[in-house]
Short mmCIF file of N, CA and C in Angstrom, two decimals:
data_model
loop_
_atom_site.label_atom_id
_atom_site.label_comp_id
_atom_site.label_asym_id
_atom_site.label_seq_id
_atom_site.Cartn_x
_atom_site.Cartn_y
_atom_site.Cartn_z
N UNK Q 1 8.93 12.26 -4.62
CA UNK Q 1 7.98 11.23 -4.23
C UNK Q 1 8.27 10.83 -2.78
N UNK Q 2 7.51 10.73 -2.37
CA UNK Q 2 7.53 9.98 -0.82
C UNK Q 2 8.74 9.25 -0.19
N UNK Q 3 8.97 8.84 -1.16
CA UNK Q 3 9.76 7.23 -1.04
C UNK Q 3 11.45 7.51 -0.59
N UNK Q 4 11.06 8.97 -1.54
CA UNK Q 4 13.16 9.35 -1.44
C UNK Q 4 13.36 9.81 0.30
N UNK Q 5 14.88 9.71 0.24
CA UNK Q 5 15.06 10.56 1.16
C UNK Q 5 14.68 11.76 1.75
N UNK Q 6 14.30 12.34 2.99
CA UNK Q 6 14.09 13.96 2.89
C UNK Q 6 14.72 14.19 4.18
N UNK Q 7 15.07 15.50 3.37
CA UNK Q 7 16.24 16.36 4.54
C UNK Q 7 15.37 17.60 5.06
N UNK Q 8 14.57 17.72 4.55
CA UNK Q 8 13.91 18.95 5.19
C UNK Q 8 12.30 18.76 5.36
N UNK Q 9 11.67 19.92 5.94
CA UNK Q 9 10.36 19.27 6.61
C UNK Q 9 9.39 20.52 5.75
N UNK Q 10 8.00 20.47 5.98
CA UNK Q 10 7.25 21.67 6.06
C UNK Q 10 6.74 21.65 6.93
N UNK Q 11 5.92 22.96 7.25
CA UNK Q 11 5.31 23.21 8.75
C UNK Q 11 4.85 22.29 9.35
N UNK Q 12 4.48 21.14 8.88
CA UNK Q 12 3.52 20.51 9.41
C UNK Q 12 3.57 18.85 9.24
N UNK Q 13 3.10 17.79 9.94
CA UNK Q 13 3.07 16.45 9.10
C UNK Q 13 1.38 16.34 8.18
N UNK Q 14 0.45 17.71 8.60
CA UNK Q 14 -0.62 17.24 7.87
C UNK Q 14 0.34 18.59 6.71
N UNK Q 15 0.90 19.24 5.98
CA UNK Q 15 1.16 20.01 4.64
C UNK Q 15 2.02 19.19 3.93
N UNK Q 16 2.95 17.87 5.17
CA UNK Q 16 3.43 16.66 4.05
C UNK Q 16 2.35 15.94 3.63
N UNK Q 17 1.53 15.38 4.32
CA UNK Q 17 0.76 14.35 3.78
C UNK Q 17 -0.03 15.38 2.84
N UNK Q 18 -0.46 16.63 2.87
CA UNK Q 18 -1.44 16.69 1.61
C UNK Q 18 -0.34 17.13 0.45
N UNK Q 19 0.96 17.16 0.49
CA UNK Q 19 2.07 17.37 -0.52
C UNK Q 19 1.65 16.08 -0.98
N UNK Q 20 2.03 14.45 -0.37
CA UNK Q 20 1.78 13.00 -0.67
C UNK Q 20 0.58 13.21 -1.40
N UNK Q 21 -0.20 13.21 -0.84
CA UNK Q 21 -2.38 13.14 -1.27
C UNK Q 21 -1.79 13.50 -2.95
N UNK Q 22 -1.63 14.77 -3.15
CA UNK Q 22 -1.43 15.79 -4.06
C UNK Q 22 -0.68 14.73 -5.45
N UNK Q 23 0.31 14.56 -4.98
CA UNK Q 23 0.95 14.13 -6.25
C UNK Q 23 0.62 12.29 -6.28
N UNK Q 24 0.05 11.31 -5.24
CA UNK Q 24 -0.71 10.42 -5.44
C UNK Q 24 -1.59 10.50 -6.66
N UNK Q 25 -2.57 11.51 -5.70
CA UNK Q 25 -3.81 12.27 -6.49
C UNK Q 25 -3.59 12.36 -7.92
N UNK Q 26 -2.45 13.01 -8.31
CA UNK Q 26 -1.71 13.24 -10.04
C UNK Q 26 -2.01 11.85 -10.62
N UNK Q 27 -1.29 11.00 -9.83
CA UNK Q 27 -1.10 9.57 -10.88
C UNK Q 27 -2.72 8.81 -10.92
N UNK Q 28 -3.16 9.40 -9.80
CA UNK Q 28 -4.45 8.54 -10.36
C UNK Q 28 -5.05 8.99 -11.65
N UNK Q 29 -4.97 10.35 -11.46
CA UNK Q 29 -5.95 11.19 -12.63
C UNK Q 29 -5.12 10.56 -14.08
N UNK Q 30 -4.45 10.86 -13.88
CA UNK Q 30 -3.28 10.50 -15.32
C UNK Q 30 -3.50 9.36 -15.56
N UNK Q 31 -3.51 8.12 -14.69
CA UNK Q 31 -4.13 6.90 -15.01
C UNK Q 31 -5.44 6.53 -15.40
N UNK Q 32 -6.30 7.20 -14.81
CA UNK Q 32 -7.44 7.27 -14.55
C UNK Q 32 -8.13 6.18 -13.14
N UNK Q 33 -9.33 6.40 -13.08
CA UNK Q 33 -9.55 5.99 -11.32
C UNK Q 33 -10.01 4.64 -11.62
N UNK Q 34 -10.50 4.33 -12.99
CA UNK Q 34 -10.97 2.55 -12.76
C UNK Q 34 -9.92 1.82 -12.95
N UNK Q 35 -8.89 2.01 -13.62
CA UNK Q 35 -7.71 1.59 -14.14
C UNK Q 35 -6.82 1.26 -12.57
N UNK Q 36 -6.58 2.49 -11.99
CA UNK Q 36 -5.66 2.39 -11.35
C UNK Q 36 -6.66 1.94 -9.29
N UNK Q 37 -7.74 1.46 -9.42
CA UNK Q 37 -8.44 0.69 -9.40
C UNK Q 37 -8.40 -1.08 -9.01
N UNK Q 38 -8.50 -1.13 -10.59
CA UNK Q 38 -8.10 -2.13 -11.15
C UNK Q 38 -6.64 -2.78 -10.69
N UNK Q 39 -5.69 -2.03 -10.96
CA UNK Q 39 -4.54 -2.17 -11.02
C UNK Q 39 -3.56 -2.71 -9.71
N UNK Q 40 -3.95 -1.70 -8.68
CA UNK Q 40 -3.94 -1.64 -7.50
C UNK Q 40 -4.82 -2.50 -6.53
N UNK Q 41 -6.16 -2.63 -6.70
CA UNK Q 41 -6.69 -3.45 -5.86
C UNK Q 41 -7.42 -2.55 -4.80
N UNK Q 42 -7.12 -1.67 -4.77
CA UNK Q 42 -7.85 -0.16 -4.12
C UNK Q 42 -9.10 0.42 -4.30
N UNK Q 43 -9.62 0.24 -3.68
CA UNK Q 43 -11.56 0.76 -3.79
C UNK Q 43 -11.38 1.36 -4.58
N UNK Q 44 -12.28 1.97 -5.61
CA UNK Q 44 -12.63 3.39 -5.54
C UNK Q 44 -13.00 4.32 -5.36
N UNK Q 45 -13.54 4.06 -3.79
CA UNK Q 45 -14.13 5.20 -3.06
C UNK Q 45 -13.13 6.14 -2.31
N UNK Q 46 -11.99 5.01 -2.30
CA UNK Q 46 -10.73 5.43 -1.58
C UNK Q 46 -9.86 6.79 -2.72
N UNK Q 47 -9.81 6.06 -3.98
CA UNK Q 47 -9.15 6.45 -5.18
C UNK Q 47 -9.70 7.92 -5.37
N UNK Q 48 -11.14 7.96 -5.71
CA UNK Q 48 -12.07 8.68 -5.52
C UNK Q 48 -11.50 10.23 -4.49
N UNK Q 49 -11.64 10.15 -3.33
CA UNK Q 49 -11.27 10.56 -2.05
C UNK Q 49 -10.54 11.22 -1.98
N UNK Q 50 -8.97 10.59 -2.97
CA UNK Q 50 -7.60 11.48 -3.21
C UNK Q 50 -7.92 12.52 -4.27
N UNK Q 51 -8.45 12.11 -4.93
CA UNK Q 51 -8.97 13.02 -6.00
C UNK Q 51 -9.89 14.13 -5.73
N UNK Q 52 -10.47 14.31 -4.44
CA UNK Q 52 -11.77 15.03 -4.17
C UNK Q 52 -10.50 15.74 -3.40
N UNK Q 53 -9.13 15.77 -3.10
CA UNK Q 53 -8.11 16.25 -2.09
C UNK Q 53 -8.41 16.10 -0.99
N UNK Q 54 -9.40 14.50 -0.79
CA UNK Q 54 -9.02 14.39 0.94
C UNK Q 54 -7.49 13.52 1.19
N UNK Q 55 -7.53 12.92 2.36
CA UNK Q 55 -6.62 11.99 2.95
C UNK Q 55 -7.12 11.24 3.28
N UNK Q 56 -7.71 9.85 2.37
CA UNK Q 56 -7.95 8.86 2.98
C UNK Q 56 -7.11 8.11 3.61
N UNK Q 57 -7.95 6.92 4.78
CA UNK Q 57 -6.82 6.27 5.55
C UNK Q 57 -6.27 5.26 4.62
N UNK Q 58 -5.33 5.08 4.18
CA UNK Q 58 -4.24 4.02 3.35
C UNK Q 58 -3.32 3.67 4.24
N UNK Q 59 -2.83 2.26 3.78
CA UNK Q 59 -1.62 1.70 3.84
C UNK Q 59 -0.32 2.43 3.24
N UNK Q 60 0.94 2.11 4.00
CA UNK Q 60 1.96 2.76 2.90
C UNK Q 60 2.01 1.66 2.00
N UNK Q 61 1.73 0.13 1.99
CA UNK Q 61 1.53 -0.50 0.92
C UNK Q 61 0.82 -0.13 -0.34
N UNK Q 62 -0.33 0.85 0.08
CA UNK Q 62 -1.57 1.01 -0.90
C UNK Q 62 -0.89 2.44 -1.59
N UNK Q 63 -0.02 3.33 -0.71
CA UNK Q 63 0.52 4.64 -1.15
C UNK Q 63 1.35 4.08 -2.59
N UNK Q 64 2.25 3.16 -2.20
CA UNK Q 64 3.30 2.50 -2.67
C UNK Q 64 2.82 1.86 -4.25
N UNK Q 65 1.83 1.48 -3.93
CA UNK Q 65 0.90 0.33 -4.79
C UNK Q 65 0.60 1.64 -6.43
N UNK Q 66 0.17 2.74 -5.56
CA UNK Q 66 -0.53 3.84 -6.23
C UNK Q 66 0.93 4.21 -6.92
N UNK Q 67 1.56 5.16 -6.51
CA UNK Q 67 3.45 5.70 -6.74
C UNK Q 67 3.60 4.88 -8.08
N UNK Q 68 3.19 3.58 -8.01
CA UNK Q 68 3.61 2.61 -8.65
C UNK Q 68 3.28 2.59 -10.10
N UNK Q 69 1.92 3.10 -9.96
CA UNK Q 69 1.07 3.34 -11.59
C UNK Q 69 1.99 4.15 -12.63
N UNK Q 70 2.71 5.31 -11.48
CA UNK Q 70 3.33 6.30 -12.69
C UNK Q 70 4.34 5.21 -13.61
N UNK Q 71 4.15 5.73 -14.53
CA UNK Q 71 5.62 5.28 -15.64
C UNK Q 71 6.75 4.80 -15.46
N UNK Q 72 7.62 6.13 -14.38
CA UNK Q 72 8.84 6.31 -14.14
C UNK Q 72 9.03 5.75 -13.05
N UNK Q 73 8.41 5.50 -12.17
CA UNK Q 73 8.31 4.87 -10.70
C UNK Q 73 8.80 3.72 -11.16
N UNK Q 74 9.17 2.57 -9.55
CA UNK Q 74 9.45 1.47 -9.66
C UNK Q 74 8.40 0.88 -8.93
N UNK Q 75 8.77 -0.77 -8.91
CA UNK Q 75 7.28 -1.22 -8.48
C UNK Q 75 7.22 -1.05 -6.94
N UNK Q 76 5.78 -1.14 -6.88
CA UNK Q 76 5.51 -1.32 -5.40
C UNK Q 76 6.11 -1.51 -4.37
N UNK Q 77 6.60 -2.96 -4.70
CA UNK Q 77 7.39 -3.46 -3.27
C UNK Q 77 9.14 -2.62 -3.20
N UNK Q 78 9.33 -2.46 -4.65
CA UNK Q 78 10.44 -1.32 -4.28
C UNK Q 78 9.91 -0.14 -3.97
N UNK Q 79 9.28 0.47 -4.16
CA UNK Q 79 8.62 1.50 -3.48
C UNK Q 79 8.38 1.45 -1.87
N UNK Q 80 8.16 0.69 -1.51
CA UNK Q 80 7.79 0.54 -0.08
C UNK Q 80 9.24 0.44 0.84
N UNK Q 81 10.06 -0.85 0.26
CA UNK Q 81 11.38 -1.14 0.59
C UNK Q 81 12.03 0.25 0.79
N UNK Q 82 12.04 1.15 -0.36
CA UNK Q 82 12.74 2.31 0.08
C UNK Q 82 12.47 3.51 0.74
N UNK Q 83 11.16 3.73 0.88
CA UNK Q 83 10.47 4.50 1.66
C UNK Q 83 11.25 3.73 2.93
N UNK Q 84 10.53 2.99 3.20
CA UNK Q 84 11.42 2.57 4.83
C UNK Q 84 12.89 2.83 5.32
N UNK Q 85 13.56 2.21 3.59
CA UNK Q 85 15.39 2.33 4.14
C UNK Q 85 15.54 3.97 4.35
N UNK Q 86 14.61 4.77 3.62
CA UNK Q 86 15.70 5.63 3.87
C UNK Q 86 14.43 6.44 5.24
N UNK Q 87 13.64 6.02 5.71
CA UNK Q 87 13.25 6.23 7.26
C UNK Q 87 14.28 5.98 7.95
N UNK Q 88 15.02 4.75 7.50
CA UNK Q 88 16.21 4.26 8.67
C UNK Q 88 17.90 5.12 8.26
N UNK Q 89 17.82 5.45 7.07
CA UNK Q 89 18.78 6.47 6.84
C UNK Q 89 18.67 8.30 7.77
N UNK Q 90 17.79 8.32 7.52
CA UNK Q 90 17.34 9.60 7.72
C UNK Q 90 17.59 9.89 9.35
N UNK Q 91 17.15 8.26 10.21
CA UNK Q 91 17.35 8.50 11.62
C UNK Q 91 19.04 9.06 12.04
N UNK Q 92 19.92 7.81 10.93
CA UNK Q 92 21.28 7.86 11.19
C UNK Q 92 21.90 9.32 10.70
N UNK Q 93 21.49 10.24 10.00
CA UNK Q 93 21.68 11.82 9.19
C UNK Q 93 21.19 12.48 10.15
N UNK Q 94 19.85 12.15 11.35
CA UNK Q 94 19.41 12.89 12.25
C UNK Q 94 19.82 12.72 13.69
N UNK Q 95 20.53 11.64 13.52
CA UNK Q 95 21.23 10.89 15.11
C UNK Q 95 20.14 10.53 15.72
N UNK Q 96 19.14 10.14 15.37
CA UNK Q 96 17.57 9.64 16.17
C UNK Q 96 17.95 7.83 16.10
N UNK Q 97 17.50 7.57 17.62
CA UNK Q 97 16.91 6.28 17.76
C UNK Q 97 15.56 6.16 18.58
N UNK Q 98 14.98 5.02 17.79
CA UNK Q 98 13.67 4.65 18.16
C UNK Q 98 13.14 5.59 19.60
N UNK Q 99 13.94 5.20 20.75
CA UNK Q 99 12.66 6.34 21.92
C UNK Q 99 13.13 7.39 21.35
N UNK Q 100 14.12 8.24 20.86
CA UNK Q 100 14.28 9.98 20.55
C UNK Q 100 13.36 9.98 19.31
N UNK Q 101 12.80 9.22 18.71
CA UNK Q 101 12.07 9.23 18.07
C UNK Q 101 10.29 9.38 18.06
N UNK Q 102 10.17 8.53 19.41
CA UNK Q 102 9.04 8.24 19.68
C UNK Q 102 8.37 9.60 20.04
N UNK Q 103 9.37 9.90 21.41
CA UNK Q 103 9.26 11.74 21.63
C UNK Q 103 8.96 12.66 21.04
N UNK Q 104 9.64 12.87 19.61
CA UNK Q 104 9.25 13.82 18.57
C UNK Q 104 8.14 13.78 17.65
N UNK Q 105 7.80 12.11 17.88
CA UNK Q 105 6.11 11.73 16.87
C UNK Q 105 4.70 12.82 17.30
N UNK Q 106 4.30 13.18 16.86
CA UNK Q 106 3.01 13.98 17.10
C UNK Q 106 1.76 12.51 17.37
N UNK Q 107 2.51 12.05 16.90
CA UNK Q 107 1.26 10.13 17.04
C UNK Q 107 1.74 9.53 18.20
N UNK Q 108 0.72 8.87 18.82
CA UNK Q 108 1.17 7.69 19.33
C UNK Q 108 1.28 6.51 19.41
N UNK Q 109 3.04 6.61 18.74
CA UNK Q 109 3.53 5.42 18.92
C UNK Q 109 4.68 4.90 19.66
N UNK Q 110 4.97 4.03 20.59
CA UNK Q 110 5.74 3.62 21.23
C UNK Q 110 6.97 3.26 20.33
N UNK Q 111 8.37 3.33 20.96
CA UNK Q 111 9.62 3.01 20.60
C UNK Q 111 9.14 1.79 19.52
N UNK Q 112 8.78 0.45 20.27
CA UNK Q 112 9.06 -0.73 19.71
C UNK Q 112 8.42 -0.87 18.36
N UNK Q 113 6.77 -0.48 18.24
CA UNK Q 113 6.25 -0.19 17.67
C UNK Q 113 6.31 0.52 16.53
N UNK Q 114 7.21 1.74 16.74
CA UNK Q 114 8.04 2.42 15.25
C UNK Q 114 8.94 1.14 14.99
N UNK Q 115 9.87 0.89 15.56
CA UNK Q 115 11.29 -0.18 14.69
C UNK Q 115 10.03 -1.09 14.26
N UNK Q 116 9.37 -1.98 14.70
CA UNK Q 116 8.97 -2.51 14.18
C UNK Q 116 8.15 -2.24 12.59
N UNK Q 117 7.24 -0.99 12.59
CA UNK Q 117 7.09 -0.82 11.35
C UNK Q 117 8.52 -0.02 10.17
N UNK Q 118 8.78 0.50 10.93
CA UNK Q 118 10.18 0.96 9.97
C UNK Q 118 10.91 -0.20 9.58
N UNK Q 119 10.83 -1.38 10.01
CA UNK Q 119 11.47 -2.36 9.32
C UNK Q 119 10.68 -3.66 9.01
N UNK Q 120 9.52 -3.11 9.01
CA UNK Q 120 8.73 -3.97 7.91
C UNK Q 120 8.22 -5.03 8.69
N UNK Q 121 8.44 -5.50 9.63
CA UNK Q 121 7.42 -6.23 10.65
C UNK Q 121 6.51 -6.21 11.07
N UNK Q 122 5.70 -4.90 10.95
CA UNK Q 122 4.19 -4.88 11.43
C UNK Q 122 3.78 -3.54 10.21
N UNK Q 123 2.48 -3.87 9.85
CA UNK Q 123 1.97 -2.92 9.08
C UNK Q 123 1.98 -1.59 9.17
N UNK Q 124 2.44 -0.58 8.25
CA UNK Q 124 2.36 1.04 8.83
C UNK Q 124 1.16 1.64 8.11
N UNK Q 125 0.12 2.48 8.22
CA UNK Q 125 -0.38 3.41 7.91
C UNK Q 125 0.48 4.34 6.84
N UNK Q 126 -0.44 5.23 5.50
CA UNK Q 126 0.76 6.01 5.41
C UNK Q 126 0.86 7.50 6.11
N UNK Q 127 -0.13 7.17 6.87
CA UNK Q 127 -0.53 9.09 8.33
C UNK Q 127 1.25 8.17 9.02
N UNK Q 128 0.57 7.09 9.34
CA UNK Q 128 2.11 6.77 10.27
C UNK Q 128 3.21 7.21 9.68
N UNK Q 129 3.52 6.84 8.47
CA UNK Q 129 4.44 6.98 8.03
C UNK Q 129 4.83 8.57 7.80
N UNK Q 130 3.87 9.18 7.04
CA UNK Q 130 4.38 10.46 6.98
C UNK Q 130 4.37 11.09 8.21
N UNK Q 131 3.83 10.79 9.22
CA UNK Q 131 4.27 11.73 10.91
C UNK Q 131 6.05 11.24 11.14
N UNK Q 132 6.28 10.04 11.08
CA UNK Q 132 7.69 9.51 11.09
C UNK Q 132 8.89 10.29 10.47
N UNK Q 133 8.09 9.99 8.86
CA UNK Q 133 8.91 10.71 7.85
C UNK Q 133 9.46 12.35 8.45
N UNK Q 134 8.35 12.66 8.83
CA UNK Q 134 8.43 14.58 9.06
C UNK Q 134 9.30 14.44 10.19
N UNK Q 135 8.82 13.57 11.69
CA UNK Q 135 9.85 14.08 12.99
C UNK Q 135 11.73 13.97 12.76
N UNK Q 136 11.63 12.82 11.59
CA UNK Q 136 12.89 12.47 11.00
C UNK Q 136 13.32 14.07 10.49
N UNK Q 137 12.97 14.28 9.65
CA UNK Q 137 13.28 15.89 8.50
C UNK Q 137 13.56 16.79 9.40
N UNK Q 138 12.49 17.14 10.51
CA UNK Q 138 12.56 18.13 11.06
C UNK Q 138 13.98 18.12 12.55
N UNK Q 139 14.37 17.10 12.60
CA UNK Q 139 15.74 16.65 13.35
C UNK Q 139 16.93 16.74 12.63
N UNK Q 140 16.70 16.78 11.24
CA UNK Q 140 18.14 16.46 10.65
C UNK Q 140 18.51 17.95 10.18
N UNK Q 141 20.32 17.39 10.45
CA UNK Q 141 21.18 18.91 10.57
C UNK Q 141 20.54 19.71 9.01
#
């Protein structure tokens, strides 16, 4: 799931995010789309969307929110909490700080701007997040 640590990358930050989409996508179906809907607080045009295998634009709150439906998952806000810590693990396994970071983003985002969402002070996207996630992976030994 998203949330864990990752040590390694795939080609790409769009073959992570449709890896994310993909197994999102799972828990909705398994839940079903009014339910998890319902549950979440999430359109369902959005819900919808993952299911058709696009990438809609989400929050990592809303990624988190979704993760959350499965069974085995934990809730949301732990979901989110750890997605981030281990963004900030992953830098320290990759020797990255914020500008060596910024450098390797395919996005643009400025130094301050990553710490700030990596530690939960300003809202992240989850495109943000998974471009982050990947420049992290693809740095570490």
């Amino acid at each position: 799931m998203f949330y864990e640590q990752r040590l390694d990358a795939p080609s790409s930050p769009e073959a992570l995010r449709e890896e994310y989409d993909e197994e999102l996508a799972s828990i909705v179906s398994s839940v079903g789309l009014e339910p998890s809907s319902a549950e979440t607080g999430i359109d369902q045009d959005v819900l919808a969307a993952l299911l058709d295998g696009e990438s809609p634009s989400i929050s990592l709150e809303s990624a988190s929110a979704i993760a959350a439906l499965a069974s085995d998952q934990p809730d949301a806000e732990t979901i989110e909490t750890e997605a981030c810590e281990h963004l900030l693990l992953g830098m320290t396994t990759a020797v990255l700080d914020v500008e060596a970071l910024a450098v390797e983003l395919q996005i643009d985002l400025d130094p301050t701007e990553i710490q700030q969402k990596i530690e939960r002070r300003a809202p992240m996207t989850f495109d943000e997040f998974v471009h982050i996630q990947y420049a992290i992976a693809a740095q570490s030994p």
